[in-house]
Short mmCIF file of C-alpha atoms and ligand atoms in Angstrom, two decimals:
data_model
loop_
_atom_site.label_atom_id
_atom_site.label_comp_id
_atom_site.label_asym_id
_atom_site.label_seq_id
_atom_site.Cartn_x
_atom_site.Cartn_y
_atom_site.Cartn_z
CA MET A 1 133.06 139.01 135.65
CA SER A 2 132.55 137.38 138.95
CA ASP A 3 131.76 133.76 138.14
CA SER A 4 133.61 131.30 135.91
CA LEU A 5 133.93 131.53 132.12
CA PHE A 6 132.11 128.11 131.91
CA ALA A 7 129.23 129.37 134.07
CA ASP A 8 128.95 132.28 131.69
CA ALA A 9 129.09 130.26 128.59
CA SER A 10 126.34 127.96 129.86
CA ARG A 11 124.05 131.10 130.14
CA ARG A 12 123.87 131.23 126.33
CA LEU A 13 122.46 127.68 126.40
CA GLU A 14 120.00 128.46 129.03
CA ARG A 15 118.75 131.27 126.84
CA ALA A 16 118.41 128.96 123.81
CA LEU A 17 116.57 126.27 125.68
CA LYS A 18 113.57 128.41 125.87
CA TYR A 19 113.14 128.14 122.06
CA VAL A 20 113.64 124.40 121.42
CA SER A 21 111.98 121.31 122.67
CA LEU A 22 114.61 118.85 123.86
CA SER A 23 114.65 115.61 125.79
CA GLU A 24 115.62 116.05 129.53
CA ASP A 25 118.38 113.69 128.61
CA THR A 26 119.95 116.04 126.19
CA ILE A 27 119.62 119.08 128.52
CA GLU A 28 121.06 117.02 131.39
CA ARG A 29 124.08 115.78 129.42
CA LEU A 30 124.91 119.20 127.88
CA LYS A 31 125.53 120.53 131.33
CA TYR A 32 128.68 118.44 131.92
CA PRO A 33 131.90 117.65 130.05
CA LYS A 34 132.42 114.08 129.07
CA SER A 35 135.88 113.91 130.51
CA SER A 36 138.62 116.25 131.62
CA LEU A 37 142.35 115.52 131.90
CA ILE A 38 144.95 117.46 133.79
CA VAL A 39 148.55 116.60 133.22
CA SER A 40 151.83 117.63 134.30
CA ILE A 41 154.54 117.89 131.63
CA PRO A 42 158.13 117.60 132.60
CA VAL A 43 160.40 119.57 130.14
CA ARG A 44 164.22 119.63 130.12
CA MET A 45 165.14 123.36 129.56
CA ASP A 46 168.14 124.46 127.49
CA ASP A 47 170.06 125.38 130.62
CA GLY A 48 169.72 121.75 131.90
CA SER A 49 167.04 122.50 134.45
CA LEU A 50 163.57 120.73 134.74
CA ARG A 51 160.40 122.61 134.41
CA ILE A 52 156.91 121.19 134.96
CA PHE A 53 154.07 122.76 132.86
CA GLN A 54 150.40 122.21 133.62
CA GLY A 55 148.35 121.06 130.37
CA TYR A 56 144.65 120.13 129.94
CA ARG A 57 142.43 118.30 127.44
CA VAL A 58 138.73 118.29 127.87
CA ARG A 59 136.50 116.19 125.62
CA TYR A 60 132.99 117.81 126.07
CA ASP A 61 130.66 115.58 124.13
CA ASP A 62 131.06 113.12 121.47
CA THR A 63 127.47 112.12 120.56
CA ARG A 64 127.97 113.36 116.99
CA GLY A 65 131.35 111.98 116.37
CA PRO A 66 135.01 112.18 117.65
CA THR A 67 135.85 115.23 119.60
CA LYS A 68 137.65 118.11 117.90
CA GLY A 69 139.38 121.15 119.11
CA GLY A 70 142.51 123.26 119.21
CA VAL A 71 145.43 123.48 121.61
CA ARG A 72 146.15 126.72 123.22
CA TYR A 73 149.48 127.98 124.67
CA HIS A 74 148.90 130.86 126.86
CA PRO A 75 149.70 132.07 130.46
CA LYS A 76 145.97 132.36 131.26
CA VAL A 77 145.09 128.80 130.17
CA SER A 78 143.16 127.15 132.81
CA LEU A 79 140.76 124.11 133.24
CA ASP A 80 137.70 126.64 133.28
CA GLU A 81 138.93 128.17 130.03
CA VAL A 82 139.67 124.85 128.32
CA GLN A 83 136.29 123.38 129.38
CA SER A 84 134.42 126.49 128.04
CA LEU A 85 136.22 126.41 124.76
CA ALA A 86 135.47 122.59 124.51
CA PHE A 87 131.70 123.51 125.14
CA TRP A 88 131.71 126.03 122.36
CA MET A 89 133.50 123.57 120.00
CA THR A 90 130.46 121.22 120.63
CA PHE A 91 128.01 123.80 119.47
CA LYS A 92 130.22 124.93 116.69
CA CYS A 93 130.48 121.39 115.18
CA ALA A 94 126.77 120.93 115.40
CA VAL A 95 126.12 124.38 113.74
CA LEU A 96 128.39 123.37 110.76
CA ASN A 97 126.94 119.91 110.76
CA LEU A 98 130.37 118.26 111.05
CA PRO A 99 130.55 114.79 112.20
CA PHE A 100 132.37 115.87 115.49
CA GLY A 101 131.90 116.43 118.93
CA GLY A 102 133.68 119.29 120.90
CA ALA A 103 137.03 119.35 122.75
CA LYS A 104 139.95 121.77 123.67
CA GLY A 105 143.35 121.53 125.15
CA GLY A 106 145.92 123.85 126.46
CA ILE A 107 149.12 124.43 128.31
CA THR A 108 149.70 127.33 130.82
CA LEU A 109 152.87 129.15 129.76
CA ASN A 110 154.11 131.99 127.92
CA PRO A 111 155.50 130.51 124.78
CA LYS A 112 157.39 133.55 123.87
CA GLU A 113 159.66 132.72 126.75
CA LEU A 114 160.64 129.35 125.34
CA SER A 115 163.33 128.60 122.79
CA LYS A 116 162.40 126.37 119.69
CA LEU A 117 163.79 123.41 121.14
CA GLU A 118 162.05 123.77 124.47
CA LEU A 119 158.87 124.36 122.67
CA GLU A 120 159.23 121.12 120.65
CA ARG A 121 160.05 119.18 123.81
CA LEU A 122 157.07 120.64 125.53
CA SER A 123 154.76 119.86 122.68
CA ARG A 124 156.00 116.25 122.39
CA GLY A 125 155.66 116.04 126.19
CA TYR A 126 151.92 117.13 125.97
CA VAL A 127 151.30 114.32 123.42
CA ASP A 128 153.11 111.73 125.69
CA ALA A 129 150.77 112.88 128.59
CA ILE A 130 147.47 112.66 126.60
CA ALA A 131 148.24 110.06 123.98
CA ASP A 132 145.70 107.66 125.39
CA PHE A 133 143.04 110.45 125.51
CA ILE A 134 143.22 111.25 121.67
CA GLY A 135 143.14 109.49 118.43
CA PRO A 136 141.82 109.83 114.86
CA ASP A 137 138.51 108.11 116.00
CA VAL A 138 138.48 109.66 119.43
CA ASP A 139 139.80 113.12 119.76
CA ILE A 140 141.66 115.31 117.19
CA PRO A 141 143.63 118.24 118.40
CA ALA A 142 144.37 121.29 116.15
CA PRO A 143 145.98 124.86 116.52
CA ASP A 144 144.71 127.73 118.50
CA VAL A 145 146.27 130.72 120.29
CA TYR A 146 149.96 130.61 120.04
CA THR A 147 150.11 127.18 118.46
CA ASN A 148 150.93 126.68 114.65
CA PRO A 149 151.33 124.05 111.89
CA MET A 150 154.92 123.07 113.06
CA ILE A 151 153.75 122.43 116.48
CA MET A 152 150.91 120.37 115.19
CA GLY A 153 153.58 118.46 113.01
CA TRP A 154 155.55 117.70 116.21
CA MET A 155 152.28 116.48 117.82
CA MET A 156 151.46 114.13 115.09
CA ASP A 157 154.88 112.81 114.79
CA GLN A 158 155.00 112.11 118.56
CA TYR A 159 151.63 110.30 118.48
CA ASN A 160 153.01 108.11 115.62
CA ILE A 161 156.20 107.30 117.47
CA ILE A 162 154.05 106.23 120.64
CA LYS A 163 151.52 104.12 118.59
CA ARG A 164 154.24 102.82 116.11
CA GLN A 165 152.04 103.58 113.10
CA LEU A 166 151.29 106.56 110.74
CA SER A 167 148.15 108.33 111.83
CA PRO A 168 148.09 111.63 110.05
CA ALA A 169 144.45 112.11 110.92
CA VAL A 170 145.21 112.42 114.70
CA VAL A 171 146.01 116.12 114.45
CA THR A 172 144.69 118.86 111.97
CA GLY A 173 146.44 122.02 110.95
CA LYS A 174 149.71 120.09 110.08
CA PRO A 175 152.09 121.49 107.56
CA VAL A 176 150.90 120.74 104.02
CA THR A 177 154.07 118.68 103.19
CA ILE A 178 153.19 116.09 106.04
CA GLY A 179 149.40 115.79 105.52
CA GLY A 180 147.98 119.15 106.12
CA SER A 181 145.14 120.62 104.07
CA LEU A 182 145.62 123.46 101.58
CA GLY A 183 143.68 126.31 102.82
CA ARG A 184 143.68 125.24 106.64
CA GLU A 185 146.02 128.14 107.89
CA THR A 186 143.64 130.79 106.23
CA ALA A 187 140.49 128.85 107.01
CA THR A 188 139.29 130.71 110.09
CA ALA A 189 139.53 134.10 108.37
CA THR A 190 138.14 132.82 105.04
CA GLY A 191 135.19 131.32 106.79
CA ALA A 192 134.55 134.58 108.67
CA PHE A 193 134.86 136.51 105.41
CA PHE A 194 132.13 134.53 103.85
CA VAL A 195 129.78 134.94 107.01
CA ILE A 196 130.47 138.91 106.70
CA GLN A 197 129.82 138.88 102.94
CA THR A 198 126.60 136.75 103.38
CA LEU A 199 125.29 138.95 106.18
CA LEU A 200 126.22 142.55 105.67
CA PRO A 201 124.15 142.80 102.29
CA LYS A 202 121.09 142.03 104.19
CA PHE A 203 121.72 145.35 105.93
CA LYS A 204 122.56 147.15 102.62
CA ARG A 205 126.07 147.57 103.59
CA ILE A 206 128.68 147.94 100.79
CA PRO A 207 132.47 147.45 101.47
CA SER A 208 133.70 150.84 100.26
CA GLU A 209 131.42 152.50 102.77
CA THR A 210 132.01 150.19 105.77
CA THR A 211 134.79 150.85 108.29
CA VAL A 212 136.22 147.95 110.18
CA ALA A 213 138.44 147.56 113.32
CA VAL A 214 140.16 144.36 114.13
CA GLN A 215 141.49 143.34 117.60
CA GLY A 216 144.14 140.65 117.35
CA PHE A 217 146.58 140.58 114.44
CA GLY A 218 147.31 136.76 114.45
CA ASN A 219 146.44 133.80 112.19
CA ALA A 220 142.75 134.71 112.25
CA GLY A 221 142.75 138.50 112.70
CA ALA A 222 145.54 139.51 110.23
CA GLU A 223 144.35 137.27 107.45
CA LEU A 224 140.75 138.49 107.79
CA ALA A 225 141.96 142.12 107.97
CA GLU A 226 143.79 141.48 104.45
CA LEU A 227 140.65 139.70 102.80
CA LEU A 228 138.46 142.48 103.97
CA TRP A 229 141.02 145.20 102.61
CA LYS A 230 141.23 143.29 99.42
CA ALA A 231 137.36 143.27 99.10
CA GLY A 232 137.38 147.06 99.43
CA TYR A 233 136.49 147.50 103.03
CA LYS A 234 138.12 150.39 104.95
CA VAL A 235 140.10 148.69 107.80
CA VAL A 236 140.84 151.69 110.03
CA ALA A 237 142.27 149.93 113.08
CA VAL A 238 144.20 146.83 114.07
CA SER A 239 146.01 145.73 117.22
CA ASP A 240 148.09 142.96 118.64
CA SER A 241 148.79 142.16 122.40
CA GLN A 242 151.08 145.09 122.40
CA GLY A 243 148.66 147.75 121.30
CA GLY A 244 146.98 149.11 118.23
CA ILE A 245 147.07 151.52 115.36
CA TYR A 246 144.29 153.63 113.85
CA ALA A 247 144.12 155.59 110.64
CA LYS A 248 140.99 157.33 109.70
CA GLN A 249 141.49 157.08 106.02
CA GLY A 250 142.23 153.18 106.32
CA LEU A 251 145.27 151.15 106.78
CA ASP A 252 147.40 149.46 104.31
CA ILE A 253 146.95 145.97 105.70
CA PRO A 254 149.44 143.95 103.51
CA SER A 255 152.32 146.36 104.47
CA ILE A 256 151.45 145.91 108.15
CA ARG A 257 151.56 142.21 107.84
CA ARG A 258 154.87 142.35 106.00
CA PHE A 259 156.15 144.55 108.74
CA LYS A 260 155.12 142.14 111.35
CA ASP A 261 156.54 139.17 109.68
CA ALA A 262 159.91 140.93 109.21
CA ASN A 263 160.05 141.74 112.82
CA LYS A 264 160.00 138.22 114.13
CA GLY A 265 161.54 137.71 117.31
CA ILE A 266 164.52 135.07 117.52
CA LYS A 267 163.54 133.64 120.86
CA ALA A 268 160.79 131.46 119.59
CA ILE A 269 158.93 130.74 116.39
CA TYR A 270 156.32 133.66 117.13
CA CYS A 271 156.12 137.10 115.58
CA GLU A 272 157.12 139.60 118.30
CA GLY A 273 157.35 142.75 116.22
CA SER A 274 154.40 145.02 117.08
CA VAL A 275 151.97 146.68 114.55
CA CYS A 276 152.60 149.78 116.86
CA ASN A 277 155.76 150.47 115.08
CA ILE A 278 154.24 151.24 111.75
CA VAL A 279 154.41 154.96 110.77
CA GLU A 280 151.52 157.35 109.69
CA HIS A 281 148.74 156.36 112.16
CA GLU A 282 147.52 157.11 115.67
CA ILE A 283 148.59 154.77 118.41
CA LEU A 284 145.73 153.18 120.49
CA THR A 285 145.28 150.72 123.21
CA ASN A 286 143.25 147.56 122.85
CA GLU A 287 140.58 149.10 125.10
CA GLN A 288 140.32 152.25 122.82
CA LEU A 289 140.06 149.91 119.73
CA LEU A 290 137.07 148.32 121.08
CA GLU A 291 135.37 151.63 121.56
CA LEU A 292 136.07 153.12 118.09
CA ASP A 293 133.10 154.59 116.13
CA VAL A 294 133.20 151.96 113.35
CA ASP A 295 130.72 149.98 111.37
CA VAL A 296 132.20 146.54 111.89
CA LEU A 297 134.16 145.42 115.14
CA ILE A 298 136.12 142.12 114.88
CA PRO A 299 137.41 140.86 118.16
CA ALA A 300 139.95 138.17 117.04
CA ALA A 301 142.21 137.83 120.16
CA LEU A 302 140.96 136.34 123.40
CA GLU A 303 137.82 135.85 125.63
CA ASN A 304 135.89 138.53 127.66
CA GLN A 305 137.02 141.68 125.97
CA ILE A 306 133.54 143.36 126.00
CA THR A 307 132.06 143.06 129.44
CA GLU A 308 129.61 145.27 131.52
CA ALA A 309 132.68 147.47 132.29
CA ASN A 310 133.00 148.63 128.72
CA VAL A 311 129.87 147.54 126.69
CA ASN A 312 128.25 151.02 126.85
CA ASP A 313 131.40 152.51 125.22
CA VAL A 314 131.12 150.16 122.17
CA LYS A 315 130.12 152.19 119.19
CA ALA A 316 130.21 149.60 116.37
CA LYS A 317 127.07 148.60 114.59
CA PHE A 318 127.98 145.01 113.83
CA ILE A 319 130.36 142.76 115.91
CA PHE A 320 131.61 139.50 114.18
CA GLU A 321 133.21 137.43 116.85
CA VAL A 322 136.25 135.72 115.34
CA ALA A 323 137.55 135.01 118.83
CA ASN A 324 136.09 132.53 120.97
CA GLY A 325 133.97 134.22 123.62
CA PRO A 326 135.02 137.83 123.31
CA ILE A 327 131.71 139.09 124.84
CA ASP A 328 130.38 138.01 128.10
CA SER A 329 126.75 137.05 128.68
CA ALA A 330 125.90 140.28 130.61
CA ALA A 331 127.34 142.55 127.79
CA ASP A 332 125.56 140.38 125.25
CA LEU A 333 122.19 141.59 126.51
CA ILE A 334 123.12 145.14 126.65
CA LEU A 335 124.42 145.06 123.13
CA GLU A 336 121.12 143.41 121.91
CA ALA A 337 119.22 146.09 123.81
CA ARG A 338 121.24 148.77 122.01
CA GLY A 339 120.32 147.38 118.59
CA ILE A 340 124.05 146.28 117.85
CA GLN A 341 124.22 143.03 115.66
CA VAL A 342 126.40 140.44 117.20
CA ILE A 343 127.34 137.48 114.97
CA PRO A 344 128.41 134.66 117.20
CA ASP A 345 131.79 132.81 117.57
CA ILE A 346 130.32 129.24 116.98
CA LEU A 347 129.38 130.53 113.50
CA VAL A 348 131.86 133.11 112.50
CA ASN A 349 135.03 131.22 113.46
CA ALA A 350 133.91 127.91 112.51
CA GLY A 351 135.80 128.05 109.09
CA GLY A 352 138.92 126.53 111.03
CA VAL A 353 137.23 123.46 112.41
CA THR A 354 135.42 122.88 109.02
CA VAL A 355 138.63 122.91 107.12
CA SER A 356 140.22 120.77 109.96
CA TYR A 357 137.42 118.32 109.06
CA PHE A 358 138.36 118.35 105.43
CA GLU A 359 141.94 117.66 106.44
CA TRP A 360 140.85 114.76 108.48
CA VAL A 361 138.70 113.54 105.58
CA GLN A 362 141.60 113.90 103.15
CA ASN A 363 144.05 112.02 105.51
CA ARG A 364 141.73 109.17 105.91
CA CYS A 365 141.04 108.61 102.21
CA GLY A 366 144.38 109.51 101.02
CA LEU A 367 143.18 111.79 98.37
CA TYR A 368 144.18 115.30 98.51
CA TRP A 369 142.15 118.34 97.24
CA THR A 370 143.29 121.56 95.50
CA LEU A 371 142.98 124.81 97.25
CA GLY A 372 140.12 125.64 94.92
CA GLU A 373 138.31 122.63 96.03
CA VAL A 374 138.83 123.20 99.76
CA ASN A 375 137.74 126.99 99.46
CA GLN A 376 134.82 126.11 97.35
CA ARG A 377 133.51 123.44 99.88
CA LEU A 378 134.11 125.86 102.79
CA GLN A 379 132.34 128.57 101.10
CA HIS A 380 129.30 126.19 100.41
CA LYS A 381 129.23 125.20 104.08
CA MET A 382 129.68 128.70 105.50
CA VAL A 383 127.11 130.43 103.41
CA GLU A 384 124.54 127.43 103.79
CA GLU A 385 124.73 127.43 107.58
CA THR A 386 124.69 131.28 107.78
CA GLU A 387 121.60 131.56 105.86
CA ALA A 388 119.98 128.89 107.79
CA ILE A 389 120.87 130.73 111.18
CA TRP A 390 119.59 133.95 109.74
CA LYS A 391 116.38 132.46 108.88
CA LYS A 392 116.06 130.93 112.24
CA SER A 393 116.64 134.30 113.92
CA GLU A 394 114.08 135.89 111.78
CA GLU A 395 111.54 133.05 112.37
CA LEU A 396 112.02 133.19 116.21
CA SER A 397 112.86 136.88 116.39
CA VAL A 398 115.91 136.28 118.35
CA CYS A 399 119.47 137.53 118.10
CA MET A 400 121.83 135.53 115.88
CA ARG A 401 123.62 133.94 118.91
CA THR A 402 120.44 132.60 120.27
CA ALA A 403 119.41 131.37 116.83
CA ALA A 404 122.80 129.63 116.36
CA TYR A 405 122.46 127.75 119.78
CA VAL A 406 118.89 126.71 118.83
CA TYR A 407 120.01 125.47 115.45
CA GLY A 408 122.93 123.43 116.95
CA LEU A 409 120.67 122.27 119.68
CA HIS A 410 118.32 120.69 117.25
CA ARG A 411 121.11 118.62 115.78
CA LEU A 412 122.68 117.68 119.31
CA GLY A 413 119.28 116.79 120.55
CA ALA A 414 118.43 114.52 117.39
CA ALA A 415 121.61 112.82 118.03
CA MET A 416 121.21 112.16 121.62
CA ASN A 417 117.56 111.05 121.00
CA ALA A 418 118.75 108.49 118.36
CA LYS A 419 120.58 106.74 121.27
CA GLY A 420 117.41 106.35 123.34
CA THR A 421 115.79 108.94 125.86
CA ARG A 422 113.43 108.49 128.83
CA ASP A 423 110.36 108.83 126.50
CA TYR A 424 111.76 105.80 124.57
CA TYR A 425 112.36 103.64 127.37
CA VAL A 426 109.52 104.56 129.63
CA ASN A 427 106.73 105.30 127.13
CA GLY A 428 107.90 103.46 123.97
P1 LIG B 1 147.30 133.69 117.32
O1 LIG B 1 147.99 133.17 118.27
O2 LIG B 1 147.61 133.48 115.85
O3 LIG B 1 146.93 135.33 117.37
C1 LIG B 1 146.35 135.85 118.54
C2 LIG B 1 146.59 137.40 118.23
O4 LIG B 1 146.00 138.12 119.43
C3 LIG B 1 148.01 137.83 118.22
O5 LIG B 1 148.14 138.95 117.22
C4 LIG B 1 148.25 138.59 119.66
O6 LIG B 1 149.28 139.55 119.68
C5 LIG B 1 146.82 139.01 119.93
N1 LIG B 1 146.53 139.27 121.37
C6 LIG B 1 146.93 138.58 122.31
N2 LIG B 1 146.33 139.05 123.46
C7 LIG B 1 145.70 140.25 123.18
C8 LIG B 1 145.18 141.26 123.82
N3 LIG B 1 144.99 141.25 125.23
N4 LIG B 1 144.63 142.20 123.09
C9 LIG B 1 144.79 142.22 121.84
N5 LIG B 1 145.42 141.44 121.08
C10 LIG B 1 145.88 140.42 121.66
O7 LIG B 1 145.63 133.13 117.48
P2 LIG B 1 144.55 132.95 116.33
O8 LIG B 1 144.69 131.54 116.15
O9 LIG B 1 144.47 134.01 115.30
O10 LIG B 1 143.42 132.94 117.44
C11 LIG B 1 142.64 134.21 117.78
C12 LIG B 1 141.20 133.79 118.33
O11 LIG B 1 140.57 133.09 117.22
C13 LIG B 1 141.20 132.93 119.56
O12 LIG B 1 140.27 133.34 120.37
C14 LIG B 1 140.98 131.71 118.86
O13 LIG B 1 140.46 130.65 119.69
C15 LIG B 1 140.00 131.83 117.86
N6 LIG B 1 139.97 130.84 116.73
C16 LIG B 1 141.11 130.46 116.09
C17 LIG B 1 141.01 129.48 115.07
C18 LIG B 1 142.21 129.05 114.45
O14 LIG B 1 142.11 128.26 113.44
N7 LIG B 1 143.40 129.67 114.53
C19 LIG B 1 140.00 128.94 114.81
C20 LIG B 1 138.72 129.33 115.47
C21 LIG B 1 138.85 130.39 116.56
#
């Protein structure tokens, strides 16, 4: 991919604009992030040295409410990536009709190289640096790649120390014991499962005759693989950053998860064991996993996994994007031309932000829901919006991605119009 991730992300918007009538104001505003912050975070390392880390927080648009989005710890985090993720969050919140705008944050580092104490100092340092940029009514961080509930707990705690008040709603994805919501850790996978279960029957697909490959065996990918396995799907391949495994007869997902958990590294709070160490399977690379002849492919790791370079080797019939931005815009067009159904990230992985919204609501009203209540509300939202986007795609004869953008744009456009547009001021 030659140009930036953000330029590529914006192309999806341009395609959708052909199918929706919007005010000039809306189109103009959606081209730019509301505000972007770059911070340097000094961290005292265990050996006494001082290291400076680069961090980011981008608030893309807050027309529909306070901005919301995860914080990623990864060596490839850049302003371009954070801005693209914030852009996608804006649409995701609109698609799910959550009263939020989109944001994202990140720190450029390999978290596996830090000790637990260094990670804690870094996470608290990040909040020190962005404290005036976030808040329960302004911008609410959450977990993303290589961040977890404990890190969210540290972030909330640091914000509370700075503000000298208890504000659990400033961060979501916290441990349940300090204000997190039941079901948040599994929400992204559970939401994706509801989307899959809503759409596959429309293609007369039944679980026992449907093979699945999952790229990325983390919070979202591993949980979804297990949900699909439990529902009777044949999950034939999974992978993590170190590589993947394949078994034609299907993999026993719970035992692979147990293995990964048991092989946790001691350097940091991350699982360092690789699924590659499990027996009775073939070993494959992440590239090979994407090219498997399966019914359903689930990219659940990082961006730009399917591009012009490998798109013609993809053999899956359905792709459910659990990761954000795993397919670039050029590959998207080729997949569509080849009749491969792509169900977009802004719908498939929206279960995470939906339960983050539930957590924010529970924190603010001080009344906590049971797991059953959380999952029931999640199911209702995911199924309702999936059906609506499906209907929109049939009505306009467009792919599910364009339909989802059109659907989100209607809500964003209506919110922007409510504040007054050129038509209102000049012609009204
Ligand atoms: P995670 O850190 O828990 O897991 C990431 C997984 O991807 C790990 O298994 C890692 O080994 C694997 N991985 C990393 N690089 C890889 C590579 N090059 N090839 C294959 N696997 C690789 O992260 P997560 O929370 O599961 O997030 C995964 C994706 O889902 C991201 O795109 C994230 O933005 C998206 N997402 C997550 C949430 C959430 O609530 N956690 C919500 C919405 C979207």
